[in-house]
mmCIF file of C-alpha atoms and ligand atoms in Angstrom:
data_model
loop_
_atom_site.group_PDB
_atom_site.id
_atom_site.type_symbol
_atom_site.label_atom_id
_atom_site.label_comp_id
_atom_site.label_asym_id
_atom_site.label_seq_id
_atom_site.Cartn_x
_atom_site.Cartn_y
_atom_site.Cartn_z
ATOM 1 C CA MET A 265 4.773 -17.730 40.444
ATOM 2 C CA THR A 266 5.968 -16.047 37.260
ATOM 3 C CA SER A 267 4.339 -17.141 33.989
ATOM 4 C CA LYS A 268 6.311 -18.121 30.884
ATOM 5 C CA PRO A 269 7.120 -15.094 28.681
ATOM 6 C CA LYS A 270 5.015 -14.819 25.568
ATOM 7 C CA ARG A 271 6.761 -15.754 22.327
ATOM 8 C CA ILE A 272 5.651 -13.965 19.198
ATOM 9 C CA GLY A 273 6.480 -14.319 15.484
ATOM 10 C CA ILE A 274 6.558 -11.500 12.911
ATOM 11 C CA LEU A 275 6.360 -11.698 9.144
ATOM 12 C CA THR A 276 6.201 -9.135 6.341
ATOM 13 C CA ALA A 277 4.251 -10.226 3.245
ATOM 14 C CA GLY A 278 3.192 -8.858 -0.157
ATOM 15 C CA GLY A 279 4.881 -5.956 -1.949
ATOM 16 C CA ASP A 280 7.376 -4.128 0.254
ATOM 17 C CA CYS A 281 7.004 -0.491 1.255
ATOM 18 C CA PRO A 282 8.844 2.122 3.327
ATOM 19 C CA GLY A 283 8.158 1.711 7.059
ATOM 20 C CA LEU A 284 8.256 -2.098 7.370
ATOM 21 C CA ASN A 285 11.426 -2.026 9.453
ATOM 22 C CA ALA A 286 10.033 0.763 11.630
ATOM 23 C CA ALA A 287 7.024 -1.484 12.347
ATOM 24 C CA ILE A 288 9.217 -4.532 13.108
ATOM 25 C CA ARG A 289 11.278 -2.349 15.463
ATOM 26 C CA GLY A 290 8.135 -0.937 17.101
ATOM 27 C CA ILE A 291 6.752 -4.398 17.788
ATOM 28 C CA GLY A 292 10.060 -5.899 18.890
ATOM 29 C CA LYS A 293 11.245 -3.149 21.211
ATOM 30 C CA THR A 294 7.854 -2.811 22.927
ATOM 31 C CA ALA A 295 7.412 -6.585 23.210
ATOM 32 C CA ILE A 296 10.867 -7.100 24.727
ATOM 33 C CA ILE A 297 11.367 -3.937 26.794
ATOM 34 C CA GLU A 298 7.834 -3.303 28.059
ATOM 35 C CA TYR A 299 6.415 -6.836 28.225
ATOM 36 C CA GLY A 300 9.454 -9.161 28.454
ATOM 37 C CA MET A 301 8.312 -11.199 25.449
ATOM 38 C CA GLU A 302 10.492 -13.207 23.061
ATOM 39 C CA VAL A 303 10.368 -12.279 19.381
ATOM 40 C CA ILE A 304 11.207 -14.181 16.223
ATOM 41 C CA GLY A 305 10.948 -13.098 12.589
ATOM 42 C CA PHE A 306 10.003 -15.322 9.633
ATOM 43 C CA VAL A 307 12.040 -15.019 6.457
ATOM 44 C CA SER A 308 10.256 -14.068 3.187
ATOM 45 C CA GLY A 309 6.711 -13.689 4.460
ATOM 46 C CA TYR A 310 4.441 -16.745 4.579
ATOM 47 C CA THR A 311 7.168 -18.787 2.815
ATOM 48 C CA GLY A 312 9.282 -18.673 5.995
ATOM 49 C CA LEU A 313 6.312 -19.731 8.094
ATOM 50 C CA ILE A 314 5.653 -22.738 5.850
ATOM 51 C CA HIS A 315 9.314 -23.800 5.752
ATOM 52 C CA LYS A 316 10.113 -22.863 9.362
ATOM 53 C CA GLU A 317 12.780 -20.366 8.317
ATOM 54 C CA CYS A 318 13.128 -17.845 11.091
ATOM 55 C CA VAL A 319 15.535 -15.725 13.097
ATOM 56 C CA GLU A 320 15.520 -14.636 16.732
ATOM 57 C CA LEU A 321 14.901 -10.889 16.906
ATOM 58 C CA GLU A 322 16.820 -9.680 19.927
ATOM 59 C CA LEU A 323 17.355 -6.016 20.715
ATOM 60 C CA ASP A 324 20.634 -5.745 18.767
ATOM 61 C CA LYS A 325 18.817 -6.822 15.562
ATOM 62 C CA LEU A 326 16.189 -4.122 16.131
ATOM 63 C CA SER A 327 18.650 -1.244 16.357
ATOM 64 C CA GLY A 328 19.612 0.895 13.371
ATOM 65 C CA ILE A 329 16.677 -0.177 11.187
ATOM 66 C CA LEU A 330 14.173 2.640 11.746
ATOM 67 C CA THR A 331 15.132 4.604 8.635
ATOM 68 C CA LEU A 332 15.869 1.608 6.433
ATOM 69 C CA GLY A 333 13.627 0.971 3.399
ATOM 70 C CA GLY A 334 12.448 -2.543 2.435
ATOM 71 C CA THR A 335 12.218 -5.235 5.098
ATOM 72 C CA ILE A 336 15.044 -6.897 7.040
ATOM 73 C CA LEU A 337 12.940 -10.094 7.023
ATOM 74 C CA GLY A 338 12.316 -10.229 3.270
ATOM 75 C CA THR A 339 8.899 -10.714 1.721
ATOM 76 C CA SER A 340 7.044 -12.818 -0.837
ATOM 77 C CA ARG A 341 3.634 -13.085 -2.450
ATOM 78 C CA GLU A 342 3.118 -16.652 -1.145
ATOM 79 C CA LYS A 343 -0.588 -17.480 -0.630
ATOM 80 C CA PRO A 344 -0.609 -20.591 1.581
ATOM 81 C CA PHE A 345 -4.349 -21.213 1.280
ATOM 82 C CA LYS A 346 -4.361 -21.199 -2.509
ATOM 83 C CA ILE A 347 -3.985 -24.719 -3.857
ATOM 84 C CA SER A 348 -1.342 -24.886 -6.582
ATOM 85 C CA LYS A 349 -0.397 -27.895 -8.731
ATOM 86 C CA ASN A 350 3.300 -27.186 -8.067
ATOM 87 C CA ASP A 351 2.874 -27.809 -4.341
ATOM 88 C CA GLY A 352 2.640 -31.623 -4.709
ATOM 89 C CA ASN A 353 1.549 -33.189 -1.456
ATOM 90 C CA ILE A 354 2.524 -30.270 0.755
ATOM 91 C CA ASN A 355 -0.344 -29.167 2.977
ATOM 92 C CA LYS A 356 0.672 -25.585 3.733
ATOM 93 C CA PRO A 357 -2.032 -24.776 6.315
ATOM 94 C CA GLU A 358 -1.054 -27.942 8.209
ATOM 95 C CA LEU A 359 2.653 -26.957 8.107
ATOM 96 C CA ILE A 360 1.781 -23.497 9.383
ATOM 97 C CA GLN A 361 -0.099 -24.997 12.343
ATOM 98 C CA GLN A 362 2.708 -27.438 13.088
ATOM 99 C CA ASN A 363 5.490 -24.820 12.858
ATOM 100 C CA TYR A 364 3.543 -22.351 14.994
ATOM 101 C CA HIS A 365 3.268 -24.981 17.757
ATOM 102 C CA ASP A 366 6.838 -26.366 17.317
ATOM 103 C CA LEU A 367 8.248 -22.864 17.712
ATOM 104 C CA GLY A 368 6.174 -22.331 20.858
ATOM 105 C CA LEU A 369 4.414 -19.247 19.508
ATOM 106 C CA ASP A 370 1.674 -17.446 21.400
ATOM 107 C CA CYS A 371 0.856 -15.121 18.507
ATOM 108 C CA LEU A 372 1.802 -14.376 14.907
ATOM 109 C CA ILE A 373 1.927 -10.799 13.589
ATOM 110 C CA CYS A 374 1.345 -10.466 9.850
ATOM 111 C CA ILE A 375 2.366 -7.125 8.346
ATOM 112 C CA GLY A 376 0.919 -6.605 4.892
ATOM 113 C CA GLY A 377 -1.852 -5.434 2.613
ATOM 114 C CA ASN A 378 -5.200 -6.911 1.622
ATOM 115 C CA GLY A 379 -3.909 -10.331 0.549
ATOM 116 C CA THR A 380 -1.885 -10.639 3.756
ATOM 117 C CA MET A 381 -4.903 -9.745 5.916
ATOM 118 C CA LYS A 382 -7.006 -12.361 4.106
ATOM 119 C CA THR A 383 -4.389 -15.031 4.826
ATOM 120 C CA ALA A 384 -4.038 -13.822 8.431
ATOM 121 C CA ALA A 385 -7.813 -14.206 8.886
ATOM 122 C CA LYS A 386 -7.609 -17.781 7.577
ATOM 123 C CA ILE A 387 -4.720 -18.567 9.943
ATOM 124 C CA GLY A 388 -6.937 -17.294 12.758
ATOM 125 C CA GLU A 389 -9.650 -19.698 11.600
ATOM 126 C CA LEU A 390 -7.145 -22.559 12.104
ATOM 127 C CA GLY A 391 -7.287 -21.701 15.795
ATOM 128 C CA LEU A 392 -3.966 -19.809 15.955
ATOM 129 C CA ASN A 393 -3.553 -16.379 17.538
ATOM 130 C CA VAL A 394 -2.901 -13.759 14.916
ATOM 131 C CA ILE A 395 -2.688 -9.962 14.595
ATOM 132 C CA GLY A 396 -2.591 -7.956 11.358
ATOM 133 C CA ILE A 397 -0.742 -4.674 10.734
ATOM 134 C CA PRO A 398 -1.819 -2.790 7.589
ATOM 135 C CA LYS A 399 0.901 -1.560 5.239
ATOM 136 C CA THR A 400 0.860 -0.657 1.567
ATOM 137 C CA ILE A 401 1.702 2.310 -0.602
ATOM 138 C CA ASP A 402 -1.774 1.849 -2.160
ATOM 139 C CA ASN A 403 -3.672 2.832 1.043
ATOM 140 C CA ASP A 404 -6.445 0.428 0.037
ATOM 141 C CA VAL A 405 -6.809 -1.685 3.188
ATOM 142 C CA TRP A 406 -10.349 -1.571 4.517
ATOM 143 C CA GLY A 407 -10.852 -0.836 8.221
ATOM 144 C CA THR A 408 -8.115 1.764 8.722
ATOM 145 C CA ASP A 409 -8.017 5.411 7.637
ATOM 146 C CA ILE A 410 -4.426 5.040 6.541
ATOM 147 C CA THR A 411 -1.714 2.467 5.914
ATOM 148 C CA PHE A 412 1.988 3.130 6.340
ATOM 149 C CA GLY A 413 3.976 3.335 3.104
ATOM 150 C CA PHE A 414 1.380 5.608 1.520
ATOM 151 C CA ASP A 415 2.881 8.872 2.743
ATOM 152 C CA SER A 416 6.359 7.926 1.481
ATOM 153 C CA ALA A 417 5.021 6.960 -1.962
ATOM 154 C CA LEU A 418 3.015 10.183 -2.012
ATOM 155 C CA ALA A 419 6.130 12.239 -1.259
ATOM 156 C CA ILE A 420 8.052 10.607 -4.113
ATOM 157 C CA ALA A 421 5.150 10.959 -6.572
ATOM 158 C CA THR A 422 4.650 14.614 -5.589
ATOM 159 C CA GLU A 423 8.317 15.476 -5.978
ATOM 160 C CA SER A 424 8.293 13.824 -9.395
ATOM 161 C CA ILE A 425 5.264 15.854 -10.513
ATOM 162 C CA ASP A 426 6.974 19.035 -9.260
ATOM 163 C CA ARG A 427 9.927 18.245 -11.505
ATOM 164 C CA LEU A 428 7.705 17.578 -14.511
ATOM 165 C CA HIS A 429 6.164 21.073 -14.344
ATOM 166 C CA THR A 430 9.338 22.900 -15.407
ATOM 167 C CA THR A 431 10.230 20.634 -18.287
ATOM 168 C CA ALA A 432 6.573 20.511 -19.439
ATOM 169 C CA ASN A 433 6.495 24.311 -19.423
ATOM 170 C CA SER A 434 9.762 24.672 -21.359
ATOM 171 C CA HIS A 435 8.545 22.394 -24.163
ATOM 172 C CA GLN A 436 4.813 23.181 -23.989
ATOM 173 C CA ARG A 437 3.955 19.512 -23.649
ATOM 174 C CA ALA A 438 1.331 17.379 -21.978
ATOM 175 C CA MET A 439 3.199 15.330 -19.404
ATOM 176 C CA ILE A 440 1.581 12.062 -18.367
ATOM 177 C CA ILE A 441 2.743 10.494 -15.120
ATOM 178 C CA GLU A 442 1.590 6.974 -14.289
ATOM 179 C CA VAL A 443 1.587 6.136 -10.591
ATOM 180 C CA MET A 444 0.936 2.889 -8.688
ATOM 181 C CA GLY A 445 -2.063 2.126 -6.477
ATOM 182 C CA HIS A 446 -3.398 -1.183 -7.802
ATOM 183 C CA ASP A 447 -7.204 -0.833 -8.085
ATOM 184 C CA ALA A 448 -7.285 2.314 -5.935
ATOM 185 C CA GLY A 449 -6.632 5.913 -6.932
ATOM 186 C CA TRP A 450 -5.275 7.235 -3.628
ATOM 187 C CA ILE A 451 -1.706 7.920 -4.791
ATOM 188 C CA ALA A 452 -2.916 9.602 -8.011
ATOM 189 C CA LEU A 453 -5.506 11.709 -6.185
ATOM 190 C CA TYR A 454 -3.249 12.882 -3.362
ATOM 191 C CA ALA A 455 -0.134 13.385 -5.503
ATOM 192 C CA GLY A 456 -2.324 15.033 -8.139
ATOM 193 C CA MET A 457 -3.550 17.546 -5.608
ATOM 194 C CA ALA A 458 -0.168 18.040 -3.907
ATOM 195 C CA GLY A 459 1.641 18.406 -7.234
ATOM 196 C CA GLY A 460 -0.964 20.590 -8.923
ATOM 197 C CA GLY A 461 -2.011 18.065 -11.582
ATOM 198 C CA ASP A 462 -4.443 19.415 -14.211
ATOM 199 C CA ILE A 463 -6.124 16.096 -14.984
ATOM 200 C CA ILE A 464 -6.301 13.167 -12.561
ATOM 201 C CA LEU A 465 -7.504 9.781 -13.797
ATOM 202 C CA ILE A 466 -8.371 7.182 -11.157
ATOM 203 C CA PRO A 467 -10.035 3.752 -11.403
ATOM 204 C CA GLU A 468 -12.971 4.817 -9.232
ATOM 205 C CA ILE A 469 -14.122 7.574 -11.626
ATOM 206 C CA GLU A 470 -14.899 6.485 -15.172
ATOM 207 C CA TYR A 471 -13.128 8.741 -17.682
ATOM 208 C CA ASN A 472 -13.587 9.201 -21.383
ATOM 209 C CA VAL A 473 -10.814 10.110 -23.765
ATOM 210 C CA ARG A 474 -12.864 12.849 -25.471
ATOM 211 C CA SER A 475 -13.207 14.669 -22.163
ATOM 212 C CA VAL A 476 -9.464 14.402 -21.410
ATOM 213 C CA CYS A 477 -8.561 15.760 -24.845
ATOM 214 C CA LYS A 478 -11.119 18.566 -24.729
ATOM 215 C CA ASN A 479 -9.656 19.635 -21.419
ATOM 216 C CA ILE A 480 -6.121 19.696 -22.815
ATOM 217 C CA GLU A 481 -7.284 21.769 -25.811
ATOM 218 C CA GLU A 482 -9.138 24.230 -23.584
ATOM 219 C CA ARG A 483 -6.050 24.697 -21.457
ATOM 220 C CA PHE A 484 -4.003 25.609 -24.526
ATOM 221 C CA GLU A 485 -6.768 27.985 -25.707
ATOM 222 C CA GLN A 486 -6.646 29.621 -22.266
ATOM 223 C CA LYS A 487 -2.917 30.232 -22.831
ATOM 224 C CA LYS A 488 -1.877 27.571 -20.358
ATOM 225 C CA PRO A 489 1.108 26.296 -22.251
ATOM 226 C CA TYR A 490 1.359 22.834 -20.719
ATOM 227 C CA SER A 491 -0.638 20.191 -18.854
ATOM 228 C CA ILE A 492 0.135 17.613 -16.195
ATOM 229 C CA VAL A 493 -1.953 14.432 -16.344
ATOM 230 C CA VAL A 494 -1.699 12.094 -13.347
ATOM 231 C CA VAL A 495 -2.820 8.585 -14.260
ATOM 232 C CA ALA A 496 -3.405 5.750 -11.784
ATOM 233 C CA GLU A 497 -2.135 2.380 -12.977
ATOM 234 C CA GLY A 498 -5.571 0.821 -12.313
ATOM 235 C CA ILE A 499 -7.643 2.811 -14.860
ATOM 236 C CA LYS A 500 -9.293 0.842 -17.645
ATOM 237 C CA VAL A 501 -7.432 0.895 -20.976
ATOM 238 C CA PRO A 502 -7.425 -1.418 -24.012
ATOM 239 C CA LYS A 503 -5.791 -4.767 -23.208
ATOM 240 C CA ASP A 504 -2.709 -4.304 -25.385
ATOM 241 C CA ASN A 505 -1.696 -0.967 -23.851
ATOM 242 C CA THR A 506 -0.549 0.561 -20.563
ATOM 243 C CA PRO A 507 -2.462 3.422 -18.869
ATOM 244 C CA GLY A 508 0.179 6.144 -19.311
ATOM 245 C CA ASN A 509 0.960 5.218 -22.924
ATOM 246 C CA TYR A 510 -2.698 4.888 -23.900
ATOM 247 C CA ILE A 511 -3.632 8.337 -22.568
ATOM 248 C CA ALA A 512 -0.550 9.891 -24.221
ATOM 249 C CA GLU A 513 -1.363 8.274 -27.583
ATOM 250 C CA CYS A 514 -4.969 9.518 -27.423
ATOM 251 C CA ILE A 515 -3.877 13.083 -26.583
ATOM 252 C CA THR A 516 -1.356 13.175 -29.436
ATOM 253 C CA GLU A 517 -3.832 11.706 -31.909
ATOM 254 C CA TYR A 518 -6.855 13.873 -31.059
ATOM 255 C CA THR A 519 -5.205 17.172 -30.087
ATOM 256 C CA GLY A 520 -1.810 17.192 -31.807
ATOM 257 C CA VAL A 521 -0.224 18.295 -28.529
ATOM 258 C CA GLU A 522 3.173 16.774 -27.935
ATOM 259 C CA THR A 523 3.181 14.299 -25.031
ATOM 260 C CA ARG A 524 5.737 12.459 -22.913
ATOM 261 C CA VAL A 525 5.122 9.619 -20.439
ATOM 262 C CA THR A 526 6.815 8.964 -17.095
ATOM 263 C CA LYS A 527 6.057 5.675 -15.339
ATOM 264 C CA LEU A 528 7.179 6.091 -11.769
ATOM 265 C CA GLY A 529 7.141 2.374 -10.913
ATOM 266 C CA TYR A 530 9.131 0.955 -8.041
ATOM 267 C CA LEU A 531 10.741 4.267 -7.105
ATOM 268 C CA GLN A 532 7.495 4.743 -5.169
ATOM 269 C CA ARG A 533 8.216 1.719 -2.995
ATOM 270 C CA GLY A 534 11.926 2.072 -2.364
ATOM 271 C CA GLY A 535 14.034 4.020 0.086
ATOM 272 C CA SER A 536 13.637 5.515 3.511
ATOM 273 C CA PRO A 537 10.165 6.175 5.001
ATOM 274 C CA THR A 538 8.965 9.735 5.585
ATOM 275 C CA ALA A 539 8.750 10.992 9.175
ATOM 276 C CA SER A 540 4.951 10.414 9.125
ATOM 277 C CA ASP A 541 5.356 6.821 7.965
ATOM 278 C CA ARG A 542 8.047 6.167 10.568
ATOM 279 C CA ILE A 543 5.681 7.394 13.255
ATOM 280 C CA LEU A 544 2.635 5.515 11.931
ATOM 281 C CA ALA A 545 4.559 2.248 11.502
ATOM 282 C CA THR A 546 6.127 2.587 14.956
ATOM 283 C CA ARG A 547 2.728 3.301 16.540
ATOM 284 C CA PHE A 548 1.104 0.346 14.756
ATOM 285 C CA GLY A 549 3.957 -1.964 15.772
ATOM 286 C CA SER A 550 4.104 -0.858 19.385
ATOM 287 C CA TYR A 551 0.307 -1.033 19.677
ATOM 288 C CA ALA A 552 0.287 -4.569 18.231
ATOM 289 C CA ALA A 553 2.583 -5.670 21.086
ATOM 290 C CA GLU A 554 0.217 -3.975 23.563
ATOM 291 C CA VAL A 555 -2.782 -5.780 22.046
ATOM 292 C CA ILE A 556 -0.982 -9.132 22.383
ATOM 293 C CA ALA A 557 -0.160 -8.349 26.025
ATOM 294 C CA LYS A 558 -3.921 -7.907 26.552
ATOM 295 C CA GLU A 559 -4.469 -11.231 24.765
ATOM 296 C CA GLU A 560 -6.746 -9.761 22.143
ATOM 297 C CA TYR A 561 -6.332 -11.802 18.979
ATOM 298 C CA GLY A 562 -7.844 -12.165 15.499
ATOM 299 C CA VAL A 563 -7.709 -8.411 14.878
ATOM 300 C CA MET A 564 -5.947 -5.862 12.673
ATOM 301 C CA VAL A 565 -4.570 -2.713 14.289
ATOM 302 C CA ALA A 566 -5.950 0.408 12.624
ATOM 303 C CA MET A 567 -5.962 4.186 12.727
ATOM 304 C CA HIS A 568 -9.345 5.884 13.087
ATOM 305 C CA GLY A 569 -8.868 9.652 13.096
ATOM 306 C CA SER A 570 -5.900 10.042 15.411
ATOM 307 C CA SER A 571 -6.721 7.001 17.573
ATOM 308 C CA LEU A 572 -5.364 3.492 17.413
ATOM 309 C CA LYS A 573 -8.086 0.831 17.284
ATOM 310 C CA THR A 574 -8.491 -2.853 16.537
ATOM 311 C CA VAL A 575 -10.803 -4.233 13.833
ATOM 312 C CA PRO A 576 -11.698 -7.957 13.546
ATOM 313 C CA LEU A 577 -9.741 -9.568 10.694
ATOM 314 C CA SER A 578 -12.960 -11.314 9.640
ATOM 315 C CA GLU A 579 -14.429 -7.885 8.820
ATOM 316 C CA VAL A 580 -11.372 -6.658 6.898
ATOM 317 C CA GLU A 581 -11.064 -9.776 4.742
ATOM 318 C CA GLY A 582 -12.192 -9.396 1.131
ATOM 319 C CA LYS A 583 -12.946 -5.652 1.252
ATOM 320 C CA LEU A 584 -11.133 -2.694 -0.323
ATOM 321 C CA ASN A 585 -10.767 0.909 0.734
ATOM 322 C CA LEU A 586 -11.388 2.883 -2.456
ATOM 323 C CA VAL A 587 -11.774 6.581 -3.294
ATOM 324 C CA THR A 588 -15.415 7.678 -3.445
ATOM 325 C CA GLU A 589 -16.959 10.428 -5.554
ATOM 326 C CA ASP A 590 -17.765 12.404 -2.386
ATOM 327 C CA ASP A 591 -14.200 12.270 -1.038
ATOM 328 C CA PRO A 592 -13.315 15.812 0.150
ATOM 329 C CA LEU A 593 -10.209 15.864 -2.061
ATOM 330 C CA VAL A 594 -12.195 14.944 -5.175
ATOM 331 C CA LYS A 595 -14.663 17.738 -4.403
ATOM 332 C CA LYS A 596 -11.943 20.321 -3.774
ATOM 333 C CA CYS A 597 -10.109 19.359 -6.960
ATOM 334 C CA ARG A 598 -13.295 19.675 -8.997
ATOM 335 C CA ASN A 599 -14.056 23.056 -7.411
ATOM 336 C CA MET A 600 -10.644 24.250 -8.580
ATOM 337 C CA GLY A 601 -11.078 23.117 -12.171
ATOM 338 C CA VAL A 602 -9.103 19.895 -11.980
ATOM 339 C CA SER A 603 -10.553 17.372 -14.419
ATOM 340 C CA PHE A 604 -11.222 13.696 -13.665
ATOM 341 C CA GLY A 605 -11.864 13.061 -17.351
ATOM 342 C CA ASP A 606 -15.609 12.636 -16.879
ATOM 343 C CA GLU A 607 -16.896 16.140 -17.662
ATOM 344 C CA TYR A 608 -18.121 15.760 -21.231
HETATM 345 O O1 F6P B 884 0.582 -3.151 -3.647
HETATM 346 C C1 F6P B 884 1.696 -2.401 -3.894
HETATM 347 C C2 F6P B 884 2.041 -2.416 -5.352
HETATM 348 O O2 F6P B 884 3.221 -1.653 -5.519
HETATM 349 C C3 F6P B 884 0.953 -1.922 -6.297
HETATM 350 O O3 F6P B 884 0.840 -0.529 -6.302
HETATM 351 C C4 F6P B 884 1.390 -2.544 -7.599
HETATM 352 O O4 F6P B 884 0.292 -2.728 -8.453
HETATM 353 C C5 F6P B 884 1.948 -3.849 -7.163
HETATM 354 O O5 F6P B 884 2.308 -3.713 -5.812
HETATM 355 C C6 F6P B 884 3.169 -4.319 -7.930
HETATM 356 O O6 F6P B 884 3.477 -5.592 -7.509
HETATM 357 P P1 F6P B 884 4.820 -6.413 -7.769
HETATM 358 O O7 F6P B 884 5.782 -6.062 -6.685
HETATM 359 O O8 F6P B 884 4.400 -7.835 -7.657
HETATM 360 O O9 F6P B 884 5.315 -6.032 -9.118
#
């Protein structure tokens, strides 16, 4: 007797990032070709799950999307377990349960960052089978060494810093580049190292303006005609200012050095994934299908070293992967004279 093929649903939630389509393709192709499963995709993240908006993902829909940025399914920042006055009498968790059963699902795959994993854990607590796949340019999901999207954002941030060097040199300026990362400093730290930043300011290391300015002055005294300051968007600044602008204003005021600010913004999230992100997203996706075939649920797929693992969603929920003072990159940067703005 042959058993009924498994039917799985996929959604992409939270901010988009390069590699989402590679992950959808990895799941879908493995699920269909290797395990004979049926696959559907929900439109606009958890919104599609609540409103039962979905599409069948057959093999033709999974071709030609590997290199495509964004997500073919769309995304949203919907938080179905957060009670909002605008929701009226709608009970979103109940709708999710009902739609999951109506659509005959055996498992739901939620691709996203921290918020998405938290919601996925809560869906698991409703008694539904769920798997998480970690993505975000911020690389701040706890339980995995790396998330896909990070390498692509890093490549864009690094190329941008490279370009700032020549113009900074020509004009003898301090160039401030503000990068994303939410409350984590991974993009700033890695792009700062890869792009040869002179000062790197991240939320995890408390900086003081005096130290930043002293460093800029010393560089000029040492006949280094320009400085590159990489600033993470999550550093603390006065309420009425933005990180890049605040640091630039302080440098101009206290040192007299001419400054310019570049806020990289959404360029870091758009476009085609790097080769590394394509591979990571494909591996995560394909492995998620494998995990479902083994009927292991309530977990997030993760990369530990070079091995794929699963981590219980209940452990991931509510935690953040942040840079620590003893991170090897922080140490190496310090050993090479890079400032984190905390020296004086
Ligand atoms: O989490 C990814 C991220 O790009 C963060 O780096 C940034 O703080 C945030 O999303 C921006 O969110 P939104 O897309 O809602 O503007």
